[in-house]
């Protein structure tokens, strides 16, 4: 059957004119063919818009990532060539997205409305109806029906042929673009986090305040920009006395005023000014306090590492250096030579988190730091926690104080990363769970009323249009 308007006969003169237009168009192309730098740019653009390029880059990234998982392998993920591969992959995504953006935009906001009835009939699903209704009334009813089914309807009339274009679920068109955009956003967030963020460690003895942290990458001491105080460190033990959890009561002071207070644990950090503090571990501080004859007091802290393994706790004195304590115009050197977590051999009822009777072998040097020879260091013997001894008019006291070790991090790119992950979810939702439906209708006038050709297409099975076609069929029935 030949649909009206489906065939357009051309005269010989029209064919000649058309051929001339094609020839002129070819000449224009040859004259404007890119040369020099433009040709190089065009070649690179074509290279990065290719799916083959994307597959090659993905394979290289996969191989590099597998290589980076080996224990003896160098740090792949921070190497310049791995960053280069990531950059090339992002360029590939960007170029592909730009190339296809125009198509998606036209499909969404300016689709081709007028096509021939023959093209409508060749769609994934199609039907034709004869109705006694005039073409204008039939069109009005179809438009009303489609809009009641949540379709957006556009229509044009050309030479007595009315064309309708209706669609819904247009967000599905943008699913791949949202996914591509999410990768770019995630990469941007990661770059910002790596450039302007940091990670570090804070160690705070109970009852004390700190204003600095130690950077994990360099070990250097850096300012926090505010002060952090540990009011109390608490260890939670199980029925056998084994530590099962621990938490820190922290308070932030900014400009001398309390700004925030919170009890944190492993799963509940404290965040202030973009810096998050996470409970990492704990340990013991041996504080040696020295009081001069005139009552002036100074102190030095020595850290004891606490290592938990298979239900037991091991206390280790790391390799420490002597520390100086200044009392008035004099400086005295303090050194812990050895440490005993259980000096008197006490047997606790349960294994506890911290040592039951800590003691330290302490040496003092009154000529520190000018005289560092062995004979200038005087032994005070073993001093237990809480004990005070006299030395040449000075009082020396040992205190065992719990400390809390906190991991800290600041990542200004984190909100951007979250936005990227949300875009991934929206992109997947749009691409795989939203069906983009298109229904086209051609209405042609006939002697007995109108001939209606309906065509529909979607990524899903054509049965999803059953109700739509049924409603269109019903609305075209004569009411008489």
CSV table of C-alpha atoms in Angstrom, one decimal:
chain,number,residue,atom,x,y,z
A,1,UNK,CA,0.0,0.0,0.0
A,2,UNK,CA,1.3,3.5,-0.9
A,3,UNK,CA,0.8,6.0,1.9
A,4,UNK,CA,-0.1,9.5,0.8
A,5,UNK,CA,3.0,11.7,0.9
A,6,UNK,CA,5.4,8.7,1.3
A,7,UNK,CA,6.8,9.1,-2.3
A,8,UNK,CA,8.2,12.3,-3.7
A,9,UNK,CA,8.8,12.3,-7.5
A,10,UNK,CA,11.7,14.5,-8.7
A,11,UNK,CA,12.1,16.0,-12.1
A,12,UNK,CA,15.3,15.8,-14.2
A,13,UNK,CA,16.1,19.4,-13.4
A,14,UNK,CA,15.7,18.8,-9.7
A,15,UNK,CA,18.1,15.8,-9.9
A,16,UNK,CA,20.7,18.0,-11.8
A,17,UNK,CA,20.4,20.8,-9.2
A,18,UNK,CA,20.8,18.2,-6.4
A,19,UNK,CA,23.9,16.7,-8.0
A,20,UNK,CA,25.4,20.2,-8.4
A,21,UNK,CA,24.8,20.8,-4.7
A,22,UNK,CA,26.5,17.6,-3.8
A,23,UNK,CA,29.5,18.5,-6.0
A,24,UNK,CA,29.7,22.0,-4.5
A,25,UNK,CA,29.5,20.5,-1.0
A,26,UNK,CA,32.4,18.2,-1.7
A,27,UNK,CA,34.4,21.1,-3.0
A,28,UNK,CA,33.6,23.0,0.2
A,29,UNK,CA,34.8,20.1,2.2
A,30,UNK,CA,38.0,19.8,0.3
A,31,UNK,CA,38.7,23.5,0.6
A,32,UNK,CA,38.1,23.6,4.4
A,33,UNK,CA,39.9,20.3,5.1
A,34,UNK,CA,42.0,20.9,8.3
A,35,UNK,CA,45.7,21.4,7.8
A,36,UNK,CA,48.7,21.6,10.1
A,37,UNK,CA,47.8,22.0,13.8
A,38,UNK,CA,44.1,21.6,13.1
A,39,UNK,CA,44.7,18.3,11.4
A,40,UNK,CA,46.7,17.0,14.4
A,41,UNK,CA,43.9,18.2,16.7
A,42,UNK,CA,41.3,16.5,14.5
A,43,UNK,CA,43.3,13.2,14.5
A,44,UNK,CA,43.7,13.3,18.3
A,45,UNK,CA,40.0,14.1,18.7
A,46,UNK,CA,39.1,11.1,16.5
A,47,UNK,CA,41.5,8.9,18.5
A,48,UNK,CA,40.0,9.8,21.9
A,49,UNK,CA,36.5,9.5,20.6
A,50,UNK,CA,37.0,5.8,19.6
A,51,UNK,CA,35.7,3.0,21.7
A,52,UNK,CA,38.8,1.0,20.8
A,53,UNK,CA,40.9,3.6,22.6
A,54,UNK,CA,38.7,3.3,25.7
A,55,UNK,CA,39.0,-0.5,25.7
A,56,UNK,CA,42.8,-0.3,25.4
A,57,UNK,CA,43.1,2.3,28.2
A,58,UNK,CA,40.8,0.2,30.5
A,59,UNK,CA,42.9,-2.9,29.9
A,60,UNK,CA,46.1,-1.0,30.7
A,61,UNK,CA,44.6,0.4,33.9
A,62,UNK,CA,43.4,-3.1,34.9
A,63,UNK,CA,46.9,-4.6,34.3
A,64,UNK,CA,48.5,-1.8,36.2
A,65,UNK,CA,46.1,-2.2,39.1
A,66,UNK,CA,46.7,-6.0,39.2
A,67,UNK,CA,50.5,-5.4,39.2
A,68,UNK,CA,50.1,-2.9,42.0
A,69,UNK,CA,48.5,-5.5,44.3
A,70,UNK,CA,51.6,-7.6,44.5
A,71,UNK,CA,53.4,-7.1,47.8
A,72,UNK,CA,56.8,-6.6,46.3
A,73,UNK,CA,55.6,-4.2,43.6
A,74,UNK,CA,56.4,-0.5,43.7
A,75,UNK,CA,53.8,2.1,44.6
A,76,UNK,CA,51.9,2.0,41.3
A,77,UNK,CA,49.0,4.2,42.3
A,78,UNK,CA,51.2,7.2,43.0
A,79,UNK,CA,53.4,6.9,40.0
A,80,UNK,CA,53.4,9.5,37.2
A,81,UNK,CA,52.5,6.9,34.5
A,82,UNK,CA,49.5,5.6,36.4
A,83,UNK,CA,48.3,9.2,36.8
A,84,UNK,CA,48.9,9.7,33.0
A,85,UNK,CA,46.7,6.6,32.2
A,86,UNK,CA,43.9,8.0,34.4
A,87,UNK,CA,44.2,11.3,32.7
A,88,UNK,CA,44.0,9.8,29.2
A,89,UNK,CA,41.0,7.7,30.3
A,90,UNK,CA,39.2,10.9,31.5
A,91,UNK,CA,40.0,12.7,28.2
A,92,UNK,CA,38.5,9.7,26.4
A,93,UNK,CA,35.3,10.0,28.5
A,94,UNK,CA,35.1,13.7,28.0
A,95,UNK,CA,35.6,13.6,24.2
A,96,UNK,CA,33.0,10.7,23.8
A,97,UNK,CA,30.5,12.6,26.0
A,98,UNK,CA,31.0,15.8,24.0
A,99,UNK,CA,30.6,14.0,20.7
A,100,UNK,CA,27.3,12.4,21.7
A,101,UNK,CA,25.9,15.3,23.7
A,102,UNK,CA,24.4,16.9,20.7
A,103,UNK,CA,22.5,13.8,19.8
A,104,UNK,CA,21.1,13.4,23.3
A,105,UNK,CA,20.1,17.0,23.4
A,106,UNK,CA,18.2,16.8,20.1
A,107,UNK,CA,16.5,13.6,21.1
A,108,UNK,CA,15.4,15.2,24.4
A,109,UNK,CA,14.5,18.8,23.5
A,110,UNK,CA,14.2,19.0,19.7
A,111,UNK,CA,13.3,15.7,18.2
A,112,UNK,CA,12.2,15.2,14.6
A,113,UNK,CA,8.4,15.4,14.7
A,114,UNK,CA,7.4,14.9,11.1
A,115,UNK,CA,8.1,11.6,9.5
A,116,UNK,CA,6.2,9.6,6.8
A,117,UNK,CA,3.4,7.2,7.7
A,118,UNK,CA,5.6,4.5,6.1
A,119,UNK,CA,8.4,5.2,8.6
A,120,UNK,CA,5.8,5.2,11.5
A,121,UNK,CA,4.6,1.8,10.3
A,122,UNK,CA,8.2,0.4,10.3
A,123,UNK,CA,8.7,1.1,14.0
A,124,UNK,CA,9.2,-1.6,16.6
A,125,UNK,CA,5.5,-1.9,17.2
A,126,UNK,CA,2.8,-0.4,14.9
A,127,UNK,CA,-0.9,-0.5,14.2
A,128,UNK,CA,-3.2,1.4,11.9
A,129,UNK,CA,-6.8,2.4,12.5
A,130,UNK,CA,-9.6,3.7,10.4
A,131,UNK,CA,-11.9,6.1,12.2
A,132,UNK,CA,-15.0,7.9,11.0
A,133,UNK,CA,-13.8,11.0,13.0
A,134,UNK,CA,-12.4,13.9,11.1
A,135,UNK,CA,-8.6,14.1,11.2
A,136,UNK,CA,-8.6,17.2,13.5
A,137,UNK,CA,-10.9,15.6,16.0
A,138,UNK,CA,-9.1,12.3,15.9
A,139,UNK,CA,-5.8,14.2,16.5
A,140,UNK,CA,-7.3,16.1,19.5
A,141,UNK,CA,-8.5,12.8,21.1
A,142,UNK,CA,-5.2,11.1,20.6
A,143,UNK,CA,-3.3,14.1,22.1
A,144,UNK,CA,-5.6,14.1,25.2
A,145,UNK,CA,-5.2,10.3,25.6
A,146,UNK,CA,-1.4,10.4,25.4
A,147,UNK,CA,-1.2,13.3,27.8
A,148,UNK,CA,-3.4,11.4,30.3
A,149,UNK,CA,-0.8,8.6,30.1
A,150,UNK,CA,1.9,11.1,31.1
A,151,UNK,CA,3.4,11.5,27.6
A,152,UNK,CA,4.8,14.8,26.4
A,153,UNK,CA,3.2,15.4,23.0
A,154,UNK,CA,4.3,17.6,20.1
A,155,UNK,CA,2.6,17.8,16.7
A,156,UNK,CA,2.9,19.5,13.3
A,157,UNK,CA,0.6,19.5,10.2
A,158,UNK,CA,2.1,19.4,6.7
A,159,UNK,CA,0.0,19.1,3.5
A,160,UNK,CA,-2.9,17.5,5.3
A,161,UNK,CA,-0.7,15.0,7.2
A,162,UNK,CA,-0.7,15.5,10.9
A,163,UNK,CA,2.3,14.1,12.7
A,164,UNK,CA,2.4,13.5,16.5
A,165,UNK,CA,5.6,12.8,18.5
A,166,UNK,CA,5.0,11.7,22.1
A,167,UNK,CA,7.6,10.6,24.7
A,168,UNK,CA,8.1,9.9,28.3
A,169,UNK,CA,11.1,8.6,30.4
A,170,UNK,CA,13.5,11.0,28.6
A,171,UNK,CA,15.8,10.9,31.6
A,172,UNK,CA,17.0,7.4,30.3
A,173,UNK,CA,18.7,9.2,27.4
A,174,UNK,CA,21.0,10.9,29.9
A,175,UNK,CA,21.9,7.8,31.9
A,176,UNK,CA,25.3,7.1,30.2
A,177,UNK,CA,26.2,10.8,30.3
A,178,UNK,CA,25.4,11.0,34.0
A,179,UNK,CA,27.7,8.0,34.5
A,180,UNK,CA,30.5,9.6,32.5
A,181,UNK,CA,30.1,12.8,34.3
A,182,UNK,CA,30.2,11.0,37.7
A,183,UNK,CA,33.6,9.5,36.8
A,184,UNK,CA,34.9,13.0,36.0
A,185,UNK,CA,33.4,14.4,39.2
A,186,UNK,CA,34.9,11.6,41.3
A,187,UNK,CA,38.3,12.2,39.8
A,188,UNK,CA,38.1,15.9,40.5
A,189,UNK,CA,37.2,15.2,44.1
A,190,UNK,CA,40.1,12.8,44.4
A,191,UNK,CA,42.5,15.4,43.0
A,192,UNK,CA,41.3,18.1,45.3
A,193,UNK,CA,41.5,15.8,48.3
A,194,UNK,CA,45.0,14.7,47.4
A,195,UNK,CA,46.1,18.3,46.8
A,196,UNK,CA,44.5,20.1,49.7
A,197,UNK,CA,43.8,17.3,52.2
A,198,UNK,CA,46.1,15.6,54.7
A,199,UNK,CA,46.3,12.7,57.1
A,200,UNK,CA,48.0,12.6,60.4
A,201,UNK,CA,48.3,11.3,64.0
A,202,UNK,CA,47.5,13.0,67.3
A,203,UNK,CA,48.7,11.5,70.6
A,204,UNK,CA,47.1,13.1,73.7
A,205,UNK,CA,47.8,12.1,77.3
A,206,UNK,CA,44.7,12.1,79.5
A,207,UNK,CA,44.0,15.5,81.0
A,208,UNK,CA,46.3,17.3,78.5
A,209,UNK,CA,45.7,19.6,75.5
A,210,UNK,CA,47.5,19.6,72.1
A,211,UNK,CA,47.5,22.0,69.2
A,212,UNK,CA,49.6,20.1,66.7
A,213,UNK,CA,49.6,16.8,64.8
A,214,UNK,CA,52.2,14.7,63.0
A,215,UNK,CA,51.8,14.3,59.3
A,216,UNK,CA,51.7,10.7,58.1
A,217,UNK,CA,53.6,11.3,54.9
A,218,UNK,CA,56.5,13.3,56.4
A,219,UNK,CA,56.3,12.8,60.1
A,220,UNK,CA,56.6,16.6,60.6
A,221,UNK,CA,54.8,18.4,63.3
A,222,UNK,CA,52.1,20.7,62.0
A,223,UNK,CA,49.5,23.1,63.6
A,224,UNK,CA,45.9,22.1,63.9
A,225,UNK,CA,44.7,25.7,64.1
A,226,UNK,CA,42.9,25.0,67.4
A,227,UNK,CA,43.4,23.1,70.6
A,228,UNK,CA,42.2,19.6,71.5
A,229,UNK,CA,41.8,18.4,75.0
A,230,UNK,CA,41.4,14.8,76.2
A,231,UNK,CA,39.3,14.9,79.4
A,232,UNK,CA,39.1,11.1,79.9
A,233,UNK,CA,40.1,7.9,78.1
A,234,UNK,CA,38.0,4.9,78.9
A,235,UNK,CA,38.6,1.2,78.1
A,236,UNK,CA,35.7,-1.2,78.0
A,237,UNK,CA,36.5,-4.7,78.9
A,238,UNK,CA,34.6,-8.0,78.5
A,239,UNK,CA,33.8,-10.5,81.3
A,240,UNK,CA,37.4,-11.9,81.2
A,241,UNK,CA,38.9,-8.4,81.5
A,242,UNK,CA,40.0,-8.2,77.9
A,243,UNK,CA,39.7,-4.8,76.2
A,244,UNK,CA,36.8,-4.9,73.8
A,245,UNK,CA,36.4,-1.1,73.1
A,246,UNK,CA,37.8,2.2,74.0
A,247,UNK,CA,36.6,5.8,73.7
A,248,UNK,CA,37.9,9.3,74.3
A,249,UNK,CA,36.1,12.3,75.8
A,250,UNK,CA,37.4,15.2,73.6
A,251,UNK,CA,36.8,18.9,73.7
A,252,UNK,CA,37.8,21.5,71.0
A,253,UNK,CA,38.9,25.0,72.1
A,254,UNK,CA,39.1,27.6,69.4
A,255,UNK,CA,40.4,31.1,70.3
A,256,UNK,CA,40.4,30.1,74.0
A,257,UNK,CA,36.7,29.2,74.0
A,258,UNK,CA,35.1,25.8,74.0
A,259,UNK,CA,33.7,25.0,70.5
A,260,UNK,CA,32.7,21.4,70.6
A,261,UNK,CA,32.8,18.4,73.0
A,262,UNK,CA,32.1,14.8,72.1
A,263,UNK,CA,32.9,11.2,73.2
A,264,UNK,CA,34.4,9.4,70.2
A,265,UNK,CA,35.1,5.7,69.5
A,266,UNK,CA,36.2,3.8,66.4
A,267,UNK,CA,33.0,4.3,64.6
A,268,UNK,CA,32.0,7.8,65.8
A,269,UNK,CA,34.6,10.4,64.9
A,270,UNK,CA,34.7,14.1,65.9
A,271,UNK,CA,34.8,16.6,63.0
A,272,UNK,CA,35.6,20.3,63.4
A,273,UNK,CA,36.5,22.7,60.6
A,274,UNK,CA,36.7,19.8,58.1
A,275,UNK,CA,39.2,17.9,60.2
A,276,UNK,CA,38.0,14.5,61.5
A,277,UNK,CA,39.4,12.7,64.5
A,278,UNK,CA,39.1,8.9,64.7
A,279,UNK,CA,39.9,6.7,67.6
A,280,UNK,CA,42.8,4.6,66.5
A,281,UNK,CA,44.5,3.0,69.6
A,282,UNK,CA,45.7,3.8,73.0
A,283,UNK,CA,48.8,3.4,75.1
A,284,UNK,CA,50.7,4.5,78.2
A,285,UNK,CA,52.7,7.6,78.9
A,286,UNK,CA,55.4,7.6,81.6
A,287,UNK,CA,55.7,11.1,82.9
A,288,UNK,CA,58.8,12.0,84.9
A,289,UNK,CA,58.1,15.1,86.9
A,290,UNK,CA,61.1,16.9,88.6
A,291,UNK,CA,60.5,19.5,91.4
A,292,UNK,CA,63.4,21.8,92.3
A,293,UNK,CA,64.2,22.9,95.9
A,294,UNK,CA,62.4,26.2,95.3
A,295,UNK,CA,59.2,24.4,94.2
A,296,UNK,CA,59.5,24.8,90.4
A,297,UNK,CA,58.3,21.7,88.5
A,298,UNK,CA,59.0,20.4,85.0
A,299,UNK,CA,58.2,17.2,83.3
A,300,UNK,CA,59.0,14.9,80.3
A,301,UNK,CA,56.8,12.3,78.7
A,302,UNK,CA,58.0,8.9,77.4
A,303,UNK,CA,55.6,6.8,75.3
A,304,UNK,CA,55.0,3.1,75.8
A,305,UNK,CA,53.6,1.2,72.9
A,306,UNK,CA,50.6,-1.1,73.6
A,307,UNK,CA,50.3,-4.1,71.2
A,308,UNK,CA,47.3,-6.4,71.4
A,309,UNK,CA,47.6,-9.9,70.0
A,310,UNK,CA,45.4,-13.0,70.5
A,311,UNK,CA,43.9,-12.0,73.8
A,312,UNK,CA,47.1,-10.6,75.3
A,313,UNK,CA,48.7,-7.2,75.7
A,314,UNK,CA,52.3,-6.5,75.2
A,315,UNK,CA,54.0,-3.2,76.5
A,316,UNK,CA,57.1,-2.0,74.6
A,317,UNK,CA,59.4,0.8,75.4
A,318,UNK,CA,60.6,2.1,72.0
A,319,UNK,CA,64.0,3.4,71.3
A,320,UNK,CA,63.9,6.7,73.2
A,321,UNK,CA,66.2,9.7,73.4
A,322,UNK,CA,67.0,11.7,76.6
A,323,UNK,CA,64.8,14.7,77.2
A,324,UNK,CA,65.6,17.9,78.9
A,325,UNK,CA,63.6,19.6,81.7
A,326,UNK,CA,64.4,23.3,82.3
A,327,UNK,CA,64.0,24.5,85.9
A,328,UNK,CA,64.8,28.2,86.1
A,329,UNK,CA,68.1,28.8,84.5
A,330,UNK,CA,69.2,25.1,84.7
A,331,UNK,CA,68.4,22.2,82.4
A,332,UNK,CA,68.4,18.6,83.6
A,333,UNK,CA,68.5,15.6,81.4
A,334,UNK,CA,66.0,12.7,82.0
A,335,UNK,CA,66.3,9.2,80.5
A,336,UNK,CA,64.3,6.0,81.0
A,337,UNK,CA,66.6,3.1,80.5
A,338,UNK,CA,64.1,0.3,81.1
A,339,UNK,CA,60.4,-0.3,81.7
A,340,UNK,CA,58.6,-3.0,83.6
A,341,UNK,CA,54.8,-3.3,83.2
A,342,UNK,CA,54.4,-5.5,86.3
A,343,UNK,CA,57.3,-4.6,88.6
A,344,UNK,CA,56.2,-6.6,91.7
A,345,UNK,CA,54.8,-9.5,89.7
A,346,UNK,CA,51.2,-8.8,90.7
A,347,UNK,CA,48.7,-11.4,89.4
A,348,UNK,CA,45.4,-9.6,88.5
A,349,UNK,CA,42.2,-11.4,88.7
A,350,UNK,CA,41.6,-10.7,85.0
A,351,UNK,CA,44.0,-9.6,82.3
A,352,UNK,CA,43.6,-5.9,82.2
A,353,UNK,CA,44.1,-3.3,79.5
A,354,UNK,CA,46.9,-1.3,81.2
A,355,UNK,CA,49.8,-2.7,83.3
A,356,UNK,CA,48.9,-3.4,87.0
A,357,UNK,CA,52.2,-2.1,88.5
A,358,UNK,CA,54.3,-0.1,86.0
A,359,UNK,CA,57.8,1.0,86.9
A,360,UNK,CA,60.8,2.5,85.1
A,361,UNK,CA,64.6,2.6,85.6
A,362,UNK,CA,65.3,6.3,85.5
A,363,UNK,CA,68.6,8.2,85.0
A,364,UNK,CA,69.3,11.9,85.5
A,365,UNK,CA,72.0,14.2,84.2
A,366,UNK,CA,72.6,17.6,85.9
A,367,UNK,CA,75.0,18.7,83.2
A,368,UNK,CA,72.7,18.0,80.3
A,369,UNK,CA,73.1,18.7,77.4
A,370,UNK,CA,76.8,19.8,77.5
A,371,UNK,CA,78.0,16.6,79.2
A,372,UNK,CA,76.5,13.5,77.7
A,373,UNK,CA,79.1,10.9,78.8
A,374,UNK,CA,78.0,7.9,80.8
A,375,UNK,CA,79.5,9.0,84.1
A,376,UNK,CA,77.3,12.1,84.1
A,377,UNK,CA,74.1,10.0,84.2
A,378,UNK,CA,73.1,9.0,87.7
A,379,UNK,CA,70.7,6.1,88.3
A,380,UNK,CA,67.7,6.6,90.5
A,381,UNK,CA,66.9,2.9,90.4
A,382,UNK,CA,63.5,1.5,89.7
A,383,UNK,CA,60.6,3.9,90.5
A,384,UNK,CA,57.1,2.7,90.5
A,385,UNK,CA,54.1,4.7,89.2
A,386,UNK,CA,53.0,7.2,91.8
A,387,UNK,CA,56.3,7.0,93.8
A,388,UNK,CA,58.5,10.0,94.6
A,389,UNK,CA,62.3,9.8,95.3
A,390,UNK,CA,64.9,12.5,96.3
A,391,UNK,CA,67.9,13.3,94.3
A,392,UNK,CA,70.3,16.1,95.3
A,393,UNK,CA,67.5,18.2,96.7
A,394,UNK,CA,65.2,17.5,93.8
A,395,UNK,CA,62.0,15.4,94.0
A,396,UNK,CA,61.4,13.0,91.1
A,397,UNK,CA,58.0,11.5,90.6
A,398,UNK,CA,56.9,8.9,88.0
A,399,UNK,CA,53.3,8.9,86.7
A,400,UNK,CA,51.7,6.3,84.4
A,401,UNK,CA,49.1,8.1,82.3
A,402,UNK,CA,46.9,6.7,79.6
A,403,UNK,CA,47.0,8.3,76.2
A,404,UNK,CA,44.7,8.2,73.3
A,405,UNK,CA,46.1,7.9,69.8
A,406,UNK,CA,43.9,9.5,67.1
A,407,UNK,CA,44.0,9.3,63.4
A,408,UNK,CA,43.1,12.6,61.8
A,409,UNK,CA,42.2,13.5,58.2
A,410,UNK,CA,41.0,16.4,56.2
A,411,UNK,CA,39.6,15.8,52.7
A,412,UNK,CA,38.0,18.9,51.1
A,413,UNK,CA,37.2,16.8,48.1
A,414,UNK,CA,34.9,14.5,50.0
A,415,UNK,CA,31.6,16.4,49.2
A,416,UNK,CA,32.6,16.3,45.5
A,417,UNK,CA,33.2,12.5,45.8
A,418,UNK,CA,29.8,12.0,47.4
A,419,UNK,CA,28.2,14.0,44.6
A,420,UNK,CA,30.1,11.8,42.1
A,421,UNK,CA,28.7,8.6,43.8
A,422,UNK,CA,25.2,10.1,43.7
A,423,UNK,CA,25.6,10.8,40.0
A,424,UNK,CA,26.7,7.1,39.5
A,425,UNK,CA,23.5,6.0,41.2
A,426,UNK,CA,21.3,8.3,39.2
A,427,UNK,CA,23.0,7.4,36.0
A,428,UNK,CA,22.5,3.6,36.6
A,429,UNK,CA,18.9,4.2,37.6
A,430,UNK,CA,18.2,6.3,34.5
A,431,UNK,CA,20.1,3.9,32.1
A,432,UNK,CA,18.7,0.6,33.4
A,433,UNK,CA,15.5,1.2,35.3
A,434,UNK,CA,13.8,4.0,33.3
A,435,UNK,CA,12.3,3.1,29.9
A,436,UNK,CA,12.4,5.8,27.3
A,437,UNK,CA,9.2,5.4,25.3
A,438,UNK,CA,8.3,7.0,22.0
A,439,UNK,CA,5.0,6.9,20.3
A,440,UNK,CA,4.6,8.5,16.8
A,441,UNK,CA,1.3,9.0,15.1
A,442,UNK,CA,0.4,10.0,11.5
A,443,UNK,CA,-3.2,11.1,10.9
A,444,UNK,CA,-4.3,11.3,7.3
A,445,UNK,CA,-7.6,12.6,6.0
A,446,UNK,CA,-9.8,10.2,4.0
A,447,UNK,CA,-13.2,10.3,2.5
A,448,UNK,CA,-14.7,8.3,5.3
A,449,UNK,CA,-12.9,10.1,8.1
A,450,UNK,CA,-9.2,9.5,8.9
A,451,UNK,CA,-6.5,6.9,8.7
A,452,UNK,CA,-4.4,6.7,11.8
A,453,UNK,CA,-1.0,5.0,11.8
A,454,UNK,CA,0.6,4.5,15.3
A,455,UNK,CA,4.2,3.4,15.9
A,456,UNK,CA,6.1,2.9,19.1
A,457,UNK,CA,9.6,2.0,20.2
A,458,UNK,CA,11.4,1.4,23.4
A,459,UNK,CA,14.4,-0.5,24.7
A,460,UNK,CA,12.0,-2.7,26.7
A,461,UNK,CA,9.6,-5.3,25.3
A,462,UNK,CA,6.9,-3.9,23.0
A,463,UNK,CA,4.2,-5.2,25.3
A,464,UNK,CA,4.7,-2.2,27.6
A,465,UNK,CA,2.7,-0.3,24.9
A,466,UNK,CA,-0.4,-2.5,25.2
A,467,UNK,CA,-2.4,-0.1,27.4
A,468,UNK,CA,-1.3,2.9,25.3
A,469,UNK,CA,-2.5,1.3,22.1
A,470,UNK,CA,-5.7,0.2,23.7
A,471,UNK,CA,-6.5,3.7,24.9
A,472,UNK,CA,-5.8,5.2,21.5
A,473,UNK,CA,-8.0,2.5,19.9
A,474,UNK,CA,-10.8,3.3,22.3
A,475,UNK,CA,-10.6,7.1,21.9
A,476,UNK,CA,-11.0,6.8,18.1
A,477,UNK,CA,-14.3,4.9,18.3
A,478,UNK,CA,-17.4,6.9,17.2
A,479,UNK,CA,-19.7,7.8,20.0
A,480,UNK,CA,-22.8,7.5,17.9
